[in-house]
PDB file of N, CA and C in Angstrom:
ATOM      1  N   MET A   1      -7.351  27.279  -7.455  1.00  0.00           N
ATOM      2  CA  MET A   1      -8.417  27.530  -6.553  1.00  0.00           C
ATOM      3  C   MET A   1      -7.918  28.453  -5.405  1.00  0.00           C
ATOM      4  N   ASP A   2      -8.654  29.444  -5.164  1.00  0.00           N
ATOM      5  CA  ASP A   2      -8.185  30.279  -4.085  1.00  0.00           C
ATOM      6  C   ASP A   2      -8.785  29.866  -2.699  1.00  0.00           C
ATOM      7  N   LYS A   3      -8.325  30.558  -1.671  1.00  0.00           N
ATOM      8  CA  LYS A   3      -8.774  30.074  -0.286  1.00  0.00           C
ATOM      9  C   LYS A   3     -10.224  30.206   0.017  1.00  0.00           C
ATOM     10  N   GLN A   4     -10.898  31.161  -0.685  1.00  0.00           N
ATOM     11  CA  GLN A   4     -12.356  31.299  -0.580  1.00  0.00           C
ATOM     12  C   GLN A   4     -13.107  30.118  -1.033  1.00  0.00           C
ATOM     13  N   ASP A   5     -12.718  29.655  -2.295  1.00  0.00           N
ATOM     14  CA  ASP A   5     -13.382  28.489  -2.913  1.00  0.00           C
ATOM     15  C   ASP A   5     -13.145  27.283  -2.011  1.00  0.00           C
ATOM     16  N   GLU A   6     -11.882  27.126  -1.626  1.00  0.00           N
ATOM     17  CA  GLU A   6     -11.538  25.962  -0.794  1.00  0.00           C
ATOM     18  C   GLU A   6     -12.362  25.983   0.534  1.00  0.00           C
ATOM     19  N   LYS A   7     -12.581  27.096   1.110  1.00  0.00           N
ATOM     20  CA  LYS A   7     -13.319  27.234   2.385  1.00  0.00           C
ATOM     21  C   LYS A   7     -14.797  26.778   2.131  1.00  0.00           C
ATOM     22  N   LEU A   8     -15.280  27.309   0.906  1.00  0.00           N
ATOM     23  CA  LEU A   8     -16.723  26.979   0.661  1.00  0.00           C
ATOM     24  C   LEU A   8     -16.838  25.376   0.404  1.00  0.00           C
ATOM     25  N   LEU A   9     -15.954  24.808  -0.321  1.00  0.00           N
ATOM     26  CA  LEU A   9     -15.986  23.449  -0.557  1.00  0.00           C
ATOM     27  C   LEU A   9     -15.960  22.641   0.771  1.00  0.00           C
ATOM     28  N   GLN A  10     -15.012  22.978   1.629  1.00  0.00           N
ATOM     29  CA  GLN A  10     -14.980  22.315   2.894  1.00  0.00           C
ATOM     30  C   GLN A  10     -16.164  22.524   3.755  1.00  0.00           C
ATOM     31  N   GLN A  11     -16.809  23.688   3.803  1.00  0.00           N
ATOM     32  CA  GLN A  11     -18.011  23.882   4.471  1.00  0.00           C
ATOM     33  C   GLN A  11     -19.117  22.975   3.908  1.00  0.00           C
ATOM     34  N   PHE A  12     -19.174  22.902   2.515  1.00  0.00           N
ATOM     35  CA  PHE A  12     -20.247  22.199   1.771  1.00  0.00           C
ATOM     36  C   PHE A  12     -20.079  20.702   2.251  1.00  0.00           C
ATOM     37  N   PHE A  13     -18.875  20.131   2.095  1.00  0.00           N
ATOM     38  CA  PHE A  13     -18.617  18.754   2.372  1.00  0.00           C
ATOM     39  C   PHE A  13     -18.749  18.458   3.926  1.00  0.00           C
ATOM     40  N   SER A  14     -18.429  19.320   4.755  1.00  0.00           N
ATOM     41  CA  SER A  14     -18.623  18.982   6.191  1.00  0.00           C
ATOM     42  C   SER A  14     -20.063  18.989   6.555  1.00  0.00           C
ATOM     43  N   GLU A  15     -20.975  19.764   5.859  1.00  0.00           N
ATOM     44  CA  GLU A  15     -22.297  19.685   6.120  1.00  0.00           C
ATOM     45  C   GLU A  15     -23.021  18.441   5.513  1.00  0.00           C
ATOM     46  N   ALA A  16     -22.448  18.009   4.376  1.00  0.00           N
ATOM     47  CA  ALA A  16     -22.929  16.779   3.758  1.00  0.00           C
ATOM     48  C   ALA A  16     -22.495  15.533   4.494  1.00  0.00           C
ATOM     49  N   ALA A  17     -21.388  15.618   5.166  1.00  0.00           N
ATOM     50  CA  ALA A  17     -20.942  14.464   5.997  1.00  0.00           C
ATOM     51  C   ALA A  17     -21.826  14.298   7.236  1.00  0.00           C
ATOM     52  N   GLN A  18     -22.405  15.352   7.756  1.00  0.00           N
ATOM     53  CA  GLN A  18     -23.217  15.258   8.966  1.00  0.00           C
ATOM     54  C   GLN A  18     -24.668  14.737   8.572  1.00  0.00           C
ATOM     55  N   GLN A  19     -25.041  14.763   7.430  1.00  0.00           N
ATOM     56  CA  GLN A  19     -26.392  14.253   7.130  1.00  0.00           C
ATOM     57  C   GLN A  19     -26.469  12.711   7.278  1.00  0.00           C
ATOM     58  N   THR A  20     -27.588  12.260   7.688  1.00  0.00           N
ATOM     59  CA  THR A  20     -27.856  10.838   7.843  1.00  0.00           C
ATOM     60  C   THR A  20     -29.042  10.496   6.833  1.00  0.00           C
ATOM     61  N   ILE A  21     -28.989   9.339   6.246  1.00  0.00           N
ATOM     62  CA  ILE A  21     -29.989   8.855   5.375  1.00  0.00           C
ATOM     63  C   ILE A  21     -30.776   7.750   6.095  1.00  0.00           C
ATOM     64  N   GLU A  22     -32.072   7.891   6.332  1.00  0.00           N
ATOM     65  CA  GLU A  22     -32.884   6.957   7.038  1.00  0.00           C
ATOM     66  C   GLU A  22     -32.976   5.621   6.226  1.00  0.00           C
ATOM     67  N   ASP A  23     -32.665   4.627   6.760  1.00  0.00           N
ATOM     68  CA  ASP A  23     -32.732   3.278   6.008  1.00  0.00           C
ATOM     69  C   ASP A  23     -33.502   2.236   6.860  1.00  0.00           C
ATOM     70  N   ASN A  24     -34.156   2.701   7.964  1.00  0.00           N
ATOM     71  CA  ASN A  24     -34.908   1.688   8.786  1.00  0.00           C
ATOM     72  C   ASN A  24     -34.037   0.655   9.345  1.00  0.00           C
ATOM     73  N   GLY A  25     -32.806   0.998   9.789  1.00  0.00           N
ATOM     74  CA  GLY A  25     -31.835  -0.016  10.336  1.00  0.00           C
ATOM     75  C   GLY A  25     -31.304  -1.057   9.428  1.00  0.00           C
ATOM     76  N   PHE A  26     -31.354  -0.818   8.131  1.00  0.00           N
ATOM     77  CA  PHE A  26     -30.914  -1.770   7.107  1.00  0.00           C
ATOM     78  C   PHE A  26     -29.319  -1.949   7.247  1.00  0.00           C
ATOM     79  N   THR A  27     -28.724  -0.783   7.378  1.00  0.00           N
ATOM     80  CA  THR A  27     -27.218  -0.797   7.412  1.00  0.00           C
ATOM     81  C   THR A  27     -26.771  -1.524   8.688  1.00  0.00           C
ATOM     82  N   GLU A  28     -27.429  -1.307   9.740  1.00  0.00           N
ATOM     83  CA  GLU A  28     -27.044  -1.959  11.061  1.00  0.00           C
ATOM     84  C   GLU A  28     -27.292  -3.454  10.954  1.00  0.00           C
ATOM     85  N   ARG A  29     -28.313  -3.939  10.321  1.00  0.00           N
ATOM     86  CA  ARG A  29     -28.706  -5.265  10.232  1.00  0.00           C
ATOM     87  C   ARG A  29     -27.644  -5.990   9.283  1.00  0.00           C
ATOM     88  N   VAL A  30     -27.272  -5.381   8.248  1.00  0.00           N
ATOM     89  CA  VAL A  30     -26.236  -5.927   7.339  1.00  0.00           C
ATOM     90  C   VAL A  30     -24.887  -6.108   8.109  1.00  0.00           C
ATOM     91  N   MET A  31     -24.504  -5.055   8.783  1.00  0.00           N
ATOM     92  CA  MET A  31     -23.208  -5.128   9.452  1.00  0.00           C
ATOM     93  C   MET A  31     -23.216  -6.167  10.540  1.00  0.00           C
ATOM     94  N   ASN A  32     -24.423  -6.367  11.247  1.00  0.00           N
ATOM     95  CA  ASN A  32     -24.398  -7.403  12.173  1.00  0.00           C
ATOM     96  C   ASN A  32     -24.437  -8.860  11.615  1.00  0.00           C
ATOM     97  N   ARG A  33     -24.876  -8.966  10.387  1.00  0.00           N
ATOM     98  CA  ARG A  33     -24.937 -10.300   9.763  1.00  0.00           C
ATOM     99  C   ARG A  33     -23.639 -10.725   9.180  1.00  0.00           C
ATOM    100  N   LEU A  34     -22.632  -9.784   9.007  1.00  0.00           N
ATOM    101  CA  LEU A  34     -21.313 -10.140   8.456  1.00  0.00           C
ATOM    102  C   LEU A  34     -20.671 -11.138   9.403  1.00  0.00           C
ATOM    103  N   PRO A  35     -20.088 -12.122   8.835  1.00  0.00           N
ATOM    104  CA  PRO A  35     -19.521 -13.212   9.635  1.00  0.00           C
ATOM    105  C   PRO A  35     -18.128 -12.675  10.332  1.00  0.00           C
ATOM    106  N   VAL A  36     -18.091 -12.800  11.557  1.00  0.00           N
ATOM    107  CA  VAL A  36     -16.963 -12.338  12.454  1.00  0.00           C
ATOM    108  C   VAL A  36     -15.795 -13.430  12.231  1.00  0.00           C
ATOM    109  N   ARG A  37     -16.254 -14.729  12.079  1.00  0.00           N
ATOM    110  CA  ARG A  37     -15.310 -15.799  12.070  1.00  0.00           C
ATOM    111  C   ARG A  37     -14.342 -15.671  10.847  1.00  0.00           C
ATOM    112  N   MET A  38     -14.848 -15.009   9.820  1.00  0.00           N
ATOM    113  CA  MET A  38     -14.016 -14.951   8.575  1.00  0.00           C
ATOM    114  C   MET A  38     -12.787 -14.144   8.981  1.00  0.00           C
ATOM    115  N   LYS A  39     -12.800 -13.159   9.869  1.00  0.00           N
ATOM    116  CA  LYS A  39     -11.506 -12.415  10.236  1.00  0.00           C
ATOM    117  C   LYS A  39     -10.669 -13.354  10.910  1.00  0.00           C
ATOM    118  N   ARG A  40     -11.125 -14.125  11.734  1.00  0.00           N
ATOM    119  CA  ARG A  40     -10.349 -15.281  12.435  1.00  0.00           C
ATOM    120  C   ARG A  40      -9.613 -16.118  11.458  1.00  0.00           C
ATOM    121  N   TYR A  41     -10.403 -16.570  10.456  1.00  0.00           N
ATOM    122  CA  TYR A  41      -9.844 -17.486   9.434  1.00  0.00           C
ATOM    123  C   TYR A  41      -8.744 -16.825   8.565  1.00  0.00           C
ATOM    124  N   THR A  42      -8.944 -15.548   8.271  1.00  0.00           N
ATOM    125  CA  THR A  42      -7.915 -14.945   7.489  1.00  0.00           C
ATOM    126  C   THR A  42      -6.750 -14.754   8.201  1.00  0.00           C
ATOM    127  N   ARG A  43      -6.710 -14.475   9.546  1.00  0.00           N
ATOM    128  CA  ARG A  43      -5.527 -14.375  10.358  1.00  0.00           C
ATOM    129  C   ARG A  43      -4.827 -15.772  10.452  1.00  0.00           C
ATOM    130  N   ILE A  44      -5.614 -16.789  10.585  1.00  0.00           N
ATOM    131  CA  ILE A  44      -4.937 -18.060  10.660  1.00  0.00           C
ATOM    132  C   ILE A  44      -4.285 -18.478   9.400  1.00  0.00           C
ATOM    133  N   TRP A  45      -4.992 -18.158   8.244  1.00  0.00           N
ATOM    134  CA  TRP A  45      -4.472 -18.518   6.977  1.00  0.00           C
ATOM    135  C   TRP A  45      -3.149 -17.706   6.673  1.00  0.00           C
ATOM    136  N   THR A  46      -3.173 -16.450   7.039  1.00  0.00           N
ATOM    137  CA  THR A  46      -1.974 -15.572   6.906  1.00  0.00           C
ATOM    138  C   THR A  46      -0.869 -16.123   7.761  1.00  0.00           C
ATOM    139  N   GLY A  47      -1.052 -16.545   9.001  1.00  0.00           N
ATOM    140  CA  GLY A  47      -0.081 -17.060   9.911  1.00  0.00           C
ATOM    141  C   GLY A  47       0.508 -18.353   9.259  1.00  0.00           C
ATOM    142  N   CYS A  48      -0.322 -19.197   8.796  1.00  0.00           N
ATOM    143  CA  CYS A  48       0.064 -20.468   8.138  1.00  0.00           C
ATOM    144  C   CYS A  48       0.944 -20.262   6.960  1.00  0.00           C
ATOM    145  N   CYS A  49       0.550 -19.252   6.101  1.00  0.00           N
ATOM    146  CA  CYS A  49       1.346 -18.955   4.855  1.00  0.00           C
ATOM    147  C   CYS A  49       2.736 -18.408   5.219  1.00  0.00           C
ATOM    148  N   ILE A  50       2.767 -17.631   6.316  1.00  0.00           N
ATOM    149  CA  ILE A  50       4.024 -16.983   6.739  1.00  0.00           C
ATOM    150  C   ILE A  50       4.955 -18.177   7.261  1.00  0.00           C
ATOM    151  N   LEU A  51       4.359 -19.058   8.021  1.00  0.00           N
ATOM    152  CA  LEU A  51       5.129 -20.318   8.578  1.00  0.00           C
ATOM    153  C   LEU A  51       5.602 -21.070   7.504  1.00  0.00           C
ATOM    154  N   PHE A  52       4.815 -21.368   6.486  1.00  0.00           N
ATOM    155  CA  PHE A  52       5.124 -22.191   5.336  1.00  0.00           C
ATOM    156  C   PHE A  52       6.312 -21.506   4.558  1.00  0.00           C
ATOM    157  N   ALA A  53       6.110 -20.262   4.329  1.00  0.00           N
ATOM    158  CA  ALA A  53       7.200 -19.415   3.595  1.00  0.00           C
ATOM    159  C   ALA A  53       8.508 -19.531   4.411  1.00  0.00           C
ATOM    160  N   ALA A  54       8.500 -19.363   5.719  1.00  0.00           N
ATOM    161  CA  ALA A  54       9.727 -19.417   6.547  1.00  0.00           C
ATOM    162  C   ALA A  54      10.321 -20.851   6.411  1.00  0.00           C
ATOM    163  N   LEU A  55       9.491 -21.890   6.432  1.00  0.00           N
ATOM    164  CA  LEU A  55       9.876 -23.157   6.406  1.00  0.00           C
ATOM    165  C   LEU A  55      10.669 -23.410   5.049  1.00  0.00           C
ATOM    166  N   LEU A  56      10.042 -23.020   3.931  1.00  0.00           N
ATOM    167  CA  LEU A  56      10.686 -23.204   2.632  1.00  0.00           C
ATOM    168  C   LEU A  56      11.917 -22.445   2.556  1.00  0.00           C
ATOM    169  N   PHE A  57      11.948 -21.234   3.027  1.00  0.00           N
ATOM    170  CA  PHE A  57      13.181 -20.366   3.099  1.00  0.00           C
ATOM    171  C   PHE A  57      14.286 -21.069   3.817  1.00  0.00           C
ATOM    172  N   THR A  58      14.005 -21.742   4.907  1.00  0.00           N
ATOM    173  CA  THR A  58      15.030 -22.512   5.618  1.00  0.00           C
ATOM    174  C   THR A  58      15.390 -23.695   4.974  1.00  0.00           C
ATOM    175  N   LEU A  59      14.409 -24.519   4.398  1.00  0.00           N
ATOM    176  CA  LEU A  59      14.771 -25.639   3.763  1.00  0.00           C
ATOM    177  C   LEU A  59      15.696 -25.565   2.482  1.00  0.00           C
ATOM    178  N   PHE A  60      15.389 -24.471   1.787  1.00  0.00           N
ATOM    179  CA  PHE A  60      16.265 -24.227   0.489  1.00  0.00           C
ATOM    180  C   PHE A  60      17.391 -23.269   0.827  1.00  0.00           C
ATOM    181  N   HIS A  61      17.721 -23.117   2.057  1.00  0.00           N
ATOM    182  CA  HIS A  61      18.945 -22.304   2.471  1.00  0.00           C
ATOM    183  C   HIS A  61      18.824 -20.867   1.740  1.00  0.00           C
ATOM    184  N   GLY A  62      17.832 -20.132   2.100  1.00  0.00           N
ATOM    185  CA  GLY A  62      17.517 -18.864   1.525  1.00  0.00           C
ATOM    186  C   GLY A  62      18.685 -17.945   1.740  1.00  0.00           C
ATOM    187  N   TRP A  63      19.258 -17.795   2.981  1.00  0.00           N
ATOM    188  CA  TRP A  63      20.290 -16.778   3.201  1.00  0.00           C
ATOM    189  C   TRP A  63      21.489 -17.144   2.235  1.00  0.00           C
ATOM    190  N   GLU A  64      21.816 -18.375   2.076  1.00  0.00           N
ATOM    191  CA  GLU A  64      22.905 -18.707   1.230  1.00  0.00           C
ATOM    192  C   GLU A  64      22.639 -18.239  -0.186  1.00  0.00           C
ATOM    193  N   LEU A  65      21.389 -18.538  -0.706  1.00  0.00           N
ATOM    194  CA  LEU A  65      21.040 -18.121  -2.044  1.00  0.00           C
ATOM    195  C   LEU A  65      21.021 -16.624  -2.204  1.00  0.00           C
ATOM    196  N   LEU A  66      20.633 -15.959  -1.178  1.00  0.00           N
ATOM    197  CA  LEU A  66      20.651 -14.490  -1.284  1.00  0.00           C
ATOM    198  C   LEU A  66      22.106 -13.906  -1.367  1.00  0.00           C
ATOM    199  N   LEU A  67      22.913 -14.552  -0.477  1.00  0.00           N
ATOM    200  CA  LEU A  67      24.447 -14.096  -0.468  1.00  0.00           C
ATOM    201  C   LEU A  67      25.118 -14.319  -1.828  1.00  0.00           C
ATOM    202  N   VAL A  68      24.778 -15.572  -2.390  1.00  0.00           N
ATOM    203  CA  VAL A  68      25.309 -15.927  -3.760  1.00  0.00           C
ATOM    204  C   VAL A  68      24.879 -14.949  -4.816  1.00  0.00           C
ATOM    205  N   GLN A  69      23.578 -14.618  -4.757  1.00  0.00           N
ATOM    206  CA  GLN A  69      23.040 -13.614  -5.765  1.00  0.00           C
ATOM    207  C   GLN A  69      23.732 -12.309  -5.496  1.00  0.00           C
ATOM    208  N   LEU A  70      23.874 -11.875  -4.327  1.00  0.00           N
ATOM    209  CA  LEU A  70      24.487 -10.494  -4.048  1.00  0.00           C
ATOM    210  C   LEU A  70      25.926 -10.560  -4.588  1.00  0.00           C
ATOM    211  N   GLU A  71      26.587 -11.659  -4.360  1.00  0.00           N
ATOM    212  CA  GLU A  71      28.065 -11.766  -4.778  1.00  0.00           C
ATOM    213  C   GLU A  71      28.132 -11.742  -6.281  1.00  0.00           C
ATOM    214  N   VAL A  72      27.257 -12.448  -6.947  1.00  0.00           N
ATOM    215  CA  VAL A  72      27.262 -12.465  -8.434  1.00  0.00           C
ATOM    216  C   VAL A  72      26.959 -11.007  -8.914  1.00  0.00           C
ATOM    217  N   PHE A  73      25.979 -10.379  -8.252  1.00  0.00           N
ATOM    218  CA  PHE A  73      25.624  -9.023  -8.741  1.00  0.00           C
ATOM    219  C   PHE A  73      26.812  -8.101  -8.598  1.00  0.00           C
ATOM    220  N   ILE A  74      27.484  -8.067  -7.494  1.00  0.00           N
ATOM    221  CA  ILE A  74      28.618  -7.238  -7.256  1.00  0.00           C
ATOM    222  C   ILE A  74      29.727  -7.547  -8.174  1.00  0.00           C
ATOM    223  N   ARG A  75      30.090  -8.788  -8.367  1.00  0.00           N
ATOM    224  CA  ARG A  75      31.147  -9.226  -9.284  1.00  0.00           C
ATOM    225  C   ARG A  75      30.855  -8.778 -10.780  1.00  0.00           C
ATOM    226  N   THR A  76      29.667  -8.950 -11.151  1.00  0.00           N
ATOM    227  CA  THR A  76      29.243  -8.467 -12.456  1.00  0.00           C
ATOM    228  C   THR A  76      29.334  -7.053 -12.667  1.00  0.00           C
ATOM    229  N   THR A  77      28.886  -6.259 -11.655  1.00  0.00           N
ATOM    230  CA  THR A  77      28.930  -4.932 -11.704  1.00  0.00           C
ATOM    231  C   THR A  77      30.326  -4.331 -11.770  1.00  0.00           C
ATOM    232  N   ILE A  78      31.282  -4.910 -10.994  1.00  0.00           N
ATOM    233  CA  ILE A  78      32.674  -4.490 -11.005  1.00  0.00           C
ATOM    234  C   ILE A  78      33.318  -4.869 -12.301  1.00  0.00           C
ATOM    235  N   ALA A  79      33.010  -6.064 -12.898  1.00  0.00           N
ATOM    236  CA  ALA A  79      33.718  -6.484 -14.118  1.00  0.00           C
ATOM    237  C   ALA A  79      33.038  -5.713 -15.335  1.00  0.00           C
ATOM    238  N   GLU A  80      31.847  -5.421 -15.338  1.00  0.00           N
ATOM    239  CA  GLU A  80      31.132  -4.784 -16.562  1.00  0.00           C
ATOM    240  C   GLU A  80      30.302  -3.715 -15.969  1.00  0.00           C
ATOM    241  N   PRO A  81      30.718  -2.494 -16.019  1.00  0.00           N
ATOM    242  CA  PRO A  81      29.785  -1.380 -15.415  1.00  0.00           C
ATOM    243  C   PRO A  81      28.485  -1.289 -16.218  1.00  0.00           C
ATOM    244  N   PRO A  82      27.371  -1.083 -15.609  1.00  0.00           N
ATOM    245  CA  PRO A  82      26.086  -1.036 -16.295  1.00  0.00           C
ATOM    246  C   PRO A  82      26.020   0.111 -17.247  1.00  0.00           C
ATOM    247  N   HIS A  83      25.361  -0.180 -18.391  1.00  0.00           N
ATOM    248  CA  HIS A  83      25.069   0.852 -19.359  1.00  0.00           C
ATOM    249  C   HIS A  83      23.871   1.612 -18.965  1.00  0.00           C
ATOM    250  N   ILE A  84      23.981   2.965 -19.074  1.00  0.00           N
ATOM    251  CA  ILE A  84      22.810   3.795 -18.552  1.00  0.00           C
ATOM    252  C   ILE A  84      21.869   4.000 -19.830  1.00  0.00           C
ATOM    253  N   ASN A  85      20.678   3.552 -19.622  1.00  0.00           N
ATOM    254  CA  ASN A  85      19.644   3.778 -20.563  1.00  0.00           C
ATOM    255  C   ASN A  85      18.921   5.091 -20.263  1.00  0.00           C
ATOM    256  N   PRO A  86      18.938   6.187 -21.210  1.00  0.00           N
ATOM    257  CA  PRO A  86      18.265   7.430 -20.760  1.00  0.00           C
ATOM    258  C   PRO A  86      16.819   7.186 -20.565  1.00  0.00           C
ATOM    259  N   ILE A  87      16.182   6.340 -21.320  1.00  0.00           N
ATOM    260  CA  ILE A  87      14.636   6.120 -21.163  1.00  0.00           C
ATOM    261  C   ILE A  87      14.392   5.620 -19.817  1.00  0.00           C
ATOM    262  N   MET A  88      15.093   4.711 -19.219  1.00  0.00           N
ATOM    263  CA  MET A  88      15.097   4.123 -17.913  1.00  0.00           C
ATOM    264  C   MET A  88      15.265   5.166 -16.833  1.00  0.00           C
ATOM    265  N   VAL A  89      16.236   6.106 -17.032  1.00  0.00           N
ATOM    266  CA  VAL A  89      16.561   7.177 -16.188  1.00  0.00           C
ATOM    267  C   VAL A  89      15.391   8.081 -16.002  1.00  0.00           C
ATOM    268  N   VAL A  90      14.748   8.479 -17.246  1.00  0.00           N
ATOM    269  CA  VAL A  90      13.622   9.424 -17.155  1.00  0.00           C
ATOM    270  C   VAL A  90      12.372   8.700 -16.537  1.00  0.00           C
ATOM    271  N   PHE A  91      12.163   7.425 -16.876  1.00  0.00           N
ATOM    272  CA  PHE A  91      11.009   6.786 -16.326  1.00  0.00           C
ATOM    273  C   PHE A  91      11.247   6.617 -14.781  1.00  0.00           C
ATOM    274  N   THR A  92      12.433   6.339 -14.312  1.00  0.00           N
ATOM    275  CA  THR A  92      12.718   6.256 -12.822  1.00  0.00           C
ATOM    276  C   THR A  92      12.489   7.555 -12.211  1.00  0.00           C
ATOM    277  N   LEU A  93      12.874   8.634 -12.767  1.00  0.00           N
ATOM    278  CA  LEU A  93      12.684   9.895 -12.191  1.00  0.00           C
ATOM    279  C   LEU A  93      11.309  10.241 -12.058  1.00  0.00           C
ATOM    280  N   PHE A  94      10.527   9.961 -13.234  1.00  0.00           N
ATOM    281  CA  PHE A  94       9.109  10.231 -13.290  1.00  0.00           C
ATOM    282  C   PHE A  94       8.336   9.489 -12.155  1.00  0.00           C
ATOM    283  N   CYS A  95       8.673   8.237 -11.989  1.00  0.00           N
ATOM    284  CA  CYS A  95       8.063   7.335 -10.921  1.00  0.00           C
ATOM    285  C   CYS A  95       8.339   7.956  -9.500  1.00  0.00           C
ATOM    286  N   LEU A  96       9.616   8.390  -9.257  1.00  0.00           N
ATOM    287  CA  LEU A  96       9.943   8.903  -8.044  1.00  0.00           C
ATOM    288  C   LEU A  96       9.198  10.261  -7.843  1.00  0.00           C
ATOM    289  N   LEU A  97       8.963  11.013  -8.846  1.00  0.00           N
ATOM    290  CA  LEU A  97       8.203  12.258  -8.740  1.00  0.00           C
ATOM    291  C   LEU A  97       6.828  11.937  -8.365  1.00  0.00           C
ATOM    292  N   MET A  98       6.216  10.948  -9.080  1.00  0.00           N
ATOM    293  CA  MET A  98       4.775  10.635  -8.781  1.00  0.00           C
ATOM    294  C   MET A  98       4.597  10.192  -7.383  1.00  0.00           C
ATOM    295  N   ILE A  99       5.529   9.319  -6.878  1.00  0.00           N
ATOM    296  CA  ILE A  99       5.511   8.807  -5.499  1.00  0.00           C
ATOM    297  C   ILE A  99       5.570   9.996  -4.489  1.00  0.00           C
ATOM    298  N   GLY A 100       6.501  10.942  -4.765  1.00  0.00           N
ATOM    299  CA  GLY A 100       6.583  12.139  -3.957  1.00  0.00           C
ATOM    300  C   GLY A 100       5.353  12.922  -3.977  1.00  0.00           C
ATOM    301  N   VAL A 101       4.783  13.130  -5.095  1.00  0.00           N
ATOM    302  CA  VAL A 101       3.475  13.939  -5.049  1.00  0.00           C
ATOM    303  C   VAL A 101       2.397  13.245  -4.349  1.00  0.00           C
ATOM    304  N   TYR A 102       2.242  11.986  -4.540  1.00  0.00           N
ATOM    305  CA  TYR A 102       1.349  11.105  -3.845  1.00  0.00           C
ATOM    306  C   TYR A 102       1.524  11.354  -2.296  1.00  0.00           C
ATOM    307  N   GLU A 103       2.813  11.135  -1.850  1.00  0.00           N
ATOM    308  CA  GLU A 103       3.066  11.265  -0.458  1.00  0.00           C
ATOM    309  C   GLU A 103       2.694  12.686   0.148  1.00  0.00           C
ATOM    310  N   LEU A 104       3.052  13.809  -0.614  1.00  0.00           N
ATOM    311  CA  LEU A 104       2.674  15.040  -0.199  1.00  0.00           C
ATOM    312  C   LEU A 104       1.200  15.218  -0.161  1.00  0.00           C
ATOM    313  N   LEU A 105       0.432  14.789  -1.153  1.00  0.00           N
ATOM    314  CA  LEU A 105      -0.984  14.955  -1.071  1.00  0.00           C
ATOM    315  C   LEU A 105      -1.654  14.139   0.033  1.00  0.00           C
ATOM    316  N   SER A 106      -1.167  12.888   0.306  1.00  0.00           N
ATOM    317  CA  SER A 106      -1.728  12.094   1.361  1.00  0.00           C
ATOM    318  C   SER A 106      -1.371  12.714   2.729  1.00  0.00           C
ATOM    319  N   TYR A 107      -0.162  13.319   2.798  1.00  0.00           N
ATOM    320  CA  TYR A 107       0.251  13.993   4.033  1.00  0.00           C
ATOM    321  C   TYR A 107      -0.615  15.195   4.285  1.00  0.00           C
ATOM    322  N   GLU A 108      -0.987  15.887   3.295  1.00  0.00           N
ATOM    323  CA  GLU A 108      -1.883  17.028   3.450  1.00  0.00           C
ATOM    324  C   GLU A 108      -3.201  16.631   4.039  1.00  0.00           C
ATOM    325  N   ARG A 109      -3.759  15.502   3.473  1.00  0.00           N
ATOM    326  CA  ARG A 109      -5.054  14.998   3.912  1.00  0.00           C
ATOM    327  C   ARG A 109      -5.010  14.551   5.436  1.00  0.00           C
ATOM    328  N   VAL A 110      -3.835  14.019   5.829  1.00  0.00           N
ATOM    329  CA  VAL A 110      -3.719  13.639   7.177  1.00  0.00           C
ATOM    330  C   VAL A 110      -3.728  14.724   8.144  1.00  0.00           C
ATOM    331  N   ILE A 111      -3.024  15.767   7.872  1.00  0.00           N
ATOM    332  CA  ILE A 111      -2.955  16.961   8.604  1.00  0.00           C
ATOM    333  C   ILE A 111      -4.353  17.619   8.855  1.00  0.00           C
ATOM    334  N   ARG A 112      -5.098  17.654   7.766  1.00  0.00           N
ATOM    335  CA  ARG A 112      -6.406  18.338   7.877  1.00  0.00           C
ATOM    336  C   ARG A 112      -7.285  17.427   8.728  1.00  0.00           C
TER     337      ARG A 112
END
């Protein structure tokens, strides 16, 4: 797509975004009827879940478990080097490429 086509598309969509559809106040009535208290409940629920997770992490000695798992991982890696699977390497590189492309595209949208 050349710059002229892109310019025409942007002009078309900017004009379309400025149009309003008359709905006799339907959208505003619906937005006013949405429960505000639900937002408060979700925040309280999220806070309770975080506190519960922190409590379980503390009760089950989470830091010690993480350190033990890290030590086992390091000792296993030193004792037996990992075997490289070519399919996993290609898959990982493909995923990293897709993430990079997505980041570039989303960054372009933010700039505009």
